[in-house]
């Protein structure tokens, strides 16, 4: 799956009516499955016929048809999230039955359409792709290293001192990884080793 680039800037909702059935889509940004399920519970309507939902958080995703025919609600909602290029998002589409059956194709279009339109109209917020690096440097280079970390939005996740220097774990925006390497090489006369954890330096 291609890397998603956006999440929602704020919760959003959209109401769609199809053959007298009302479909209310509610969407929100989330960072964990528990948070997604809490949102599902908070916006579900007890008086509705169905509260169908899906979320995508990186490689983690789930969906529910909540009693609708299998594959006609949760999966189209998830497809709308992916199709709009979203990540870290949950969408709940609540249906109040209007007396006319829509058939499987009609349900897929209604649930997927309500979710897609809700997301299309919502305010987007870019997600910054982060990378983790390991860095080894001699003690005398630590001052230059810490100055470089601050300049490139790098967060220190671990720090250990070894016989000849320090070993740091870093987390930073992917776009800053190469500029950080270059700056460290120039500032320390190439005495700093930077590697992605688990790969050769």
GROMACS .gro file of C-alpha atoms in nm:
model
  201
    1UNK     CA    1   0.000   0.000   0.000
    2UNK     CA    2   0.128   0.347  -0.087
    3UNK     CA    3   0.216   0.570   0.205
    4UNK     CA    4  -0.078   0.783   0.308
    5UNK     CA    5  -0.007   1.151   0.337
    6UNK     CA    6  -0.298   1.315   0.522
    7UNK     CA    7  -0.515   1.285   0.827
    8UNK     CA    8  -0.814   1.500   0.925
    9UNK     CA    9  -0.747   1.843   1.069
   10UNK     CA   10  -1.068   1.813   1.276
   11UNK     CA   11  -1.377   1.590   1.307
   12UNK     CA   12  -1.618   1.618   1.013
   13UNK     CA   13  -1.969   1.500   0.922
   14UNK     CA   14  -2.185   1.473   0.612
   15UNK     CA   15  -2.550   1.374   0.565
   16UNK     CA   16  -2.670   1.188   0.254
   17UNK     CA   17  -3.025   1.079   0.171
   18UNK     CA   18  -3.083   0.784  -0.062
   19UNK     CA   19  -3.441   0.665  -0.132
   20UNK     CA   20  -3.565   0.799   0.204
   21UNK     CA   21  -3.282   0.630   0.400
   22UNK     CA   22  -3.056   0.878   0.579
   23UNK     CA   23  -2.682   0.812   0.592
   24UNK     CA   24  -2.488   1.027   0.838
   25UNK     CA   25  -2.108   1.003   0.808
   26UNK     CA   26  -1.893   1.111   1.104
   27UNK     CA   27  -1.514   1.111   1.069
   28UNK     CA   28  -1.231   1.196   1.308
   29UNK     CA   29  -0.851   1.182   1.328
   30UNK     CA   30  -0.721   0.903   1.554
   31UNK     CA   31  -0.380   0.765   1.651
   32UNK     CA   32  -0.473   0.429   1.809
   33UNK     CA   33  -0.738   0.157   1.759
   34UNK     CA   34  -0.877   0.215   2.110
   35UNK     CA   35  -0.933   0.580   2.024
   36UNK     CA   36  -1.108   0.481   1.701
   37UNK     CA   37  -1.344   0.245   1.884
   38UNK     CA   38  -1.420   0.510   2.146
   39UNK     CA   39  -1.520   0.747   1.864
   40UNK     CA   40  -1.742   0.477   1.709
   41UNK     CA   41  -1.919   0.434   2.044
   42UNK     CA   42  -1.953   0.809   2.098
   43UNK     CA   43  -2.122   0.889   1.763
   44UNK     CA   44  -2.331   0.572   1.717
   45UNK     CA   45  -2.705   0.627   1.744
   46UNK     CA   46  -2.910   0.372   1.939
   47UNK     CA   47  -3.224   0.461   1.740
   48UNK     CA   48  -3.052   0.402   1.403
   49UNK     CA   49  -3.088   0.088   1.192
   50UNK     CA   50  -2.712   0.042   1.154
   51UNK     CA   51  -2.389   0.209   1.270
   52UNK     CA   52  -2.125   0.088   1.026
   53UNK     CA   53  -1.762   0.194   1.048
   54UNK     CA   54  -1.400   0.154   0.945
   55UNK     CA   55  -1.063   0.289   1.049
   56UNK     CA   56  -0.714   0.297   0.903
   57UNK     CA   57  -0.407   0.359   1.123
   58UNK     CA   58  -0.101   0.278   0.916
   59UNK     CA   59  -0.108  -0.096   0.844
   60UNK     CA   60  -0.376  -0.146   1.110
   61UNK     CA   61  -0.735  -0.138   0.987
   62UNK     CA   62  -1.077  -0.275   1.078
   63UNK     CA   63  -1.430  -0.240   0.951
   64UNK     CA   64  -1.780  -0.343   1.055
   65UNK     CA   65  -2.103  -0.394   0.857
   66UNK     CA   66  -2.309  -0.385   1.181
   67UNK     CA   67  -2.577  -0.617   1.047
   68UNK     CA   68  -2.583  -0.500   0.685
   69UNK     CA   69  -2.507  -0.772   0.424
   70UNK     CA   70  -2.138  -0.870   0.441
   71UNK     CA   71  -1.910  -0.637   0.249
   72UNK     CA   72  -2.174  -0.371   0.174
   73UNK     CA   73  -2.084  -0.113   0.441
   74UNK     CA   74  -1.757  -0.146   0.637
   75UNK     CA   75  -1.539  -0.230   0.337
   76UNK     CA   76  -1.676   0.053   0.117
   77UNK     CA   77  -1.611   0.295   0.407
   78UNK     CA   78  -1.252   0.168   0.436
   79UNK     CA   79  -1.214   0.196   0.058
   80UNK     CA   80  -1.327   0.560   0.083
   81UNK     CA   81  -1.061   0.631   0.348
   82UNK     CA   82  -0.790   0.474   0.131
   83UNK     CA   83  -0.925   0.622  -0.191
   84UNK     CA   84  -0.909   0.974  -0.046
   85UNK     CA   85  -0.549   0.919   0.066
   86UNK     CA   86  -0.614   0.931   0.441
   87UNK     CA   87  -0.438   0.764   0.733
   88UNK     CA   88  -0.510   0.773   1.109
   89UNK     CA   89  -0.880   0.824   1.041
   90UNK     CA   90  -1.203   0.660   1.159
   91UNK     CA   91  -1.538   0.698   0.980
   92UNK     CA   92  -1.879   0.593   1.113
   93UNK     CA   93  -2.176   0.592   0.876
   94UNK     CA   94  -2.509   0.571   1.058
   95UNK     CA   95  -2.818   0.463   0.860
   96UNK     CA   96  -3.181   0.526   0.938
   97UNK     CA   97  -3.384   0.294   0.712
   98UNK     CA   98  -3.639   0.478   0.501
   99UNK     CA   99  -3.858   0.186   0.394
  100UNK     CA  100  -3.706   0.114   0.051
  101UNK     CA  101  -3.444  -0.160   0.018
  102UNK     CA  102  -3.136  -0.049  -0.174
  103UNK     CA  103  -2.984  -0.387  -0.266
  104UNK     CA  104  -2.619  -0.476  -0.221
  105UNK     CA  105  -2.492  -0.241  -0.492
  106UNK     CA  106  -2.702   0.045  -0.360
  107UNK     CA  107  -2.570  -0.006  -0.007
  108UNK     CA  108  -2.208  -0.011  -0.126
  109UNK     CA  109  -2.264   0.316  -0.314
  110UNK     CA  110  -2.451   0.480  -0.026
  111UNK     CA  111  -2.207   0.387   0.254
  112UNK     CA  112  -1.898   0.440   0.042
  113UNK     CA  113  -2.039   0.760  -0.106
  114UNK     CA  114  -2.134   0.913   0.230
  115UNK     CA  115  -1.787   0.836   0.371
  116UNK     CA  116  -1.603   0.961   0.059
  117UNK     CA  117  -1.799   1.287   0.043
  118UNK     CA  118  -1.749   1.350   0.415
  119UNK     CA  119  -1.372   1.307   0.374
  120UNK     CA  120  -1.359   1.503   0.048
  121UNK     CA  121  -1.519   1.807   0.210
  122UNK     CA  122  -1.318   1.783   0.535
  123UNK     CA  123  -1.011   1.988   0.620
  124UNK     CA  124  -0.693   1.785   0.563
  125UNK     CA  125  -0.372   1.790   0.762
  126UNK     CA  126  -0.048   1.650   0.615
  127UNK     CA  127   0.113   1.362   0.802
  128UNK     CA  128   0.489   1.388   0.836
  129UNK     CA  129   0.667   1.062   0.764
  130UNK     CA  130   0.915   0.990   1.044
  131UNK     CA  131   1.229   0.775   1.038
  132UNK     CA  132   1.445   0.630   1.314
  133UNK     CA  133   1.824   0.645   1.299
  134UNK     CA  134   2.113   0.529   1.514
  135UNK     CA  135   2.411   0.758   1.554
  136UNK     CA  136   2.757   0.691   1.698
  137UNK     CA  137   3.001   0.971   1.771
  138UNK     CA  138   3.316   1.041   1.974
  139UNK     CA  139   3.274   1.244   2.296
  140UNK     CA  140   3.433   1.557   2.148
  141UNK     CA  141   3.170   1.564   1.869
  142UNK     CA  142   2.869   1.563   2.107
  143UNK     CA  143   2.834   1.942   2.109
  144UNK     CA  144   2.815   1.957   1.729
  145UNK     CA  145   2.579   1.658   1.725
  146UNK     CA  146   2.330   1.815   1.968
  147UNK     CA  147   2.332   2.143   1.774
  148UNK     CA  148   2.260   1.952   1.452
  149UNK     CA  149   1.974   1.754   1.612
  150UNK     CA  150   1.796   2.072   1.717
  151UNK     CA  151   1.839   2.225   1.371
  152UNK     CA  152   1.682   1.922   1.199
  153UNK     CA  153   1.386   1.855   1.433
  154UNK     CA  154   1.544   1.532   1.557
  155UNK     CA  155   1.416   1.385   1.882
  156UNK     CA  156   1.654   1.175   2.092
  157UNK     CA  157   1.488   0.842   2.179
  158UNK     CA  158   1.785   0.679   2.355
  159UNK     CA  159   2.138   0.758   2.466
  160UNK     CA  160   2.415   0.523   2.575
  161UNK     CA  161   2.780   0.590   2.646
  162UNK     CA  162   3.040   0.346   2.521
  163UNK     CA  163   3.418   0.338   2.564
  164UNK     CA  164   3.498   0.580   2.285
  165UNK     CA  165   3.187   0.797   2.268
  166UNK     CA  166   2.808   0.795   2.262
  167UNK     CA  167   2.538   0.601   2.080
  168UNK     CA  168   2.210   0.785   2.022
  169UNK     CA  169   1.872   0.670   1.894
  170UNK     CA  170   1.692   0.941   1.694
  171UNK     CA  171   1.349   1.003   1.548
  172UNK     CA  172   1.305   1.276   1.288
  173UNK     CA  173   1.110   1.373   0.976
  174UNK     CA  174   1.223   1.158   0.681
  175UNK     CA  175   1.293   1.473   0.478
  176UNK     CA  176   1.553   1.578   0.737
  177UNK     CA  177   1.754   1.253   0.747
  178UNK     CA  178   1.988   1.329   0.456
  179UNK     CA  179   2.044   1.698   0.548
  180UNK     CA  180   2.129   1.584   0.904
  181UNK     CA  181   2.384   1.331   0.774
  182UNK     CA  182   2.548   1.599   0.558
  183UNK     CA  183   2.564   1.851   0.840
  184UNK     CA  184   2.714   1.599   1.082
  185UNK     CA  185   2.969   1.488   0.826
  186UNK     CA  186   3.080   1.847   0.764
  187UNK     CA  187   3.068   1.956   1.131
  188UNK     CA  188   3.265   1.659   1.268
  189UNK     CA  189   3.500   1.583   0.975
  190UNK     CA  190   3.309   1.262   0.906
  191UNK     CA  191   3.358   1.117   1.255
  192UNK     CA  192   2.989   1.043   1.313
  193UNK     CA  193   2.829   0.721   1.192
  194UNK     CA  194   2.457   0.730   1.112
  195UNK     CA  195   2.259   0.414   1.035
  196UNK     CA  196   1.903   0.294   1.010
  197UNK     CA  197   1.850   0.042   1.296
  198UNK     CA  198   1.910  -0.311   1.174
  199UNK     CA  199   2.097  -0.208   0.858
  200UNK     CA  200   2.469  -0.163   0.795
  201UNK     CA  201   2.596   0.194   0.853
   0.00000   0.00000   0.00000
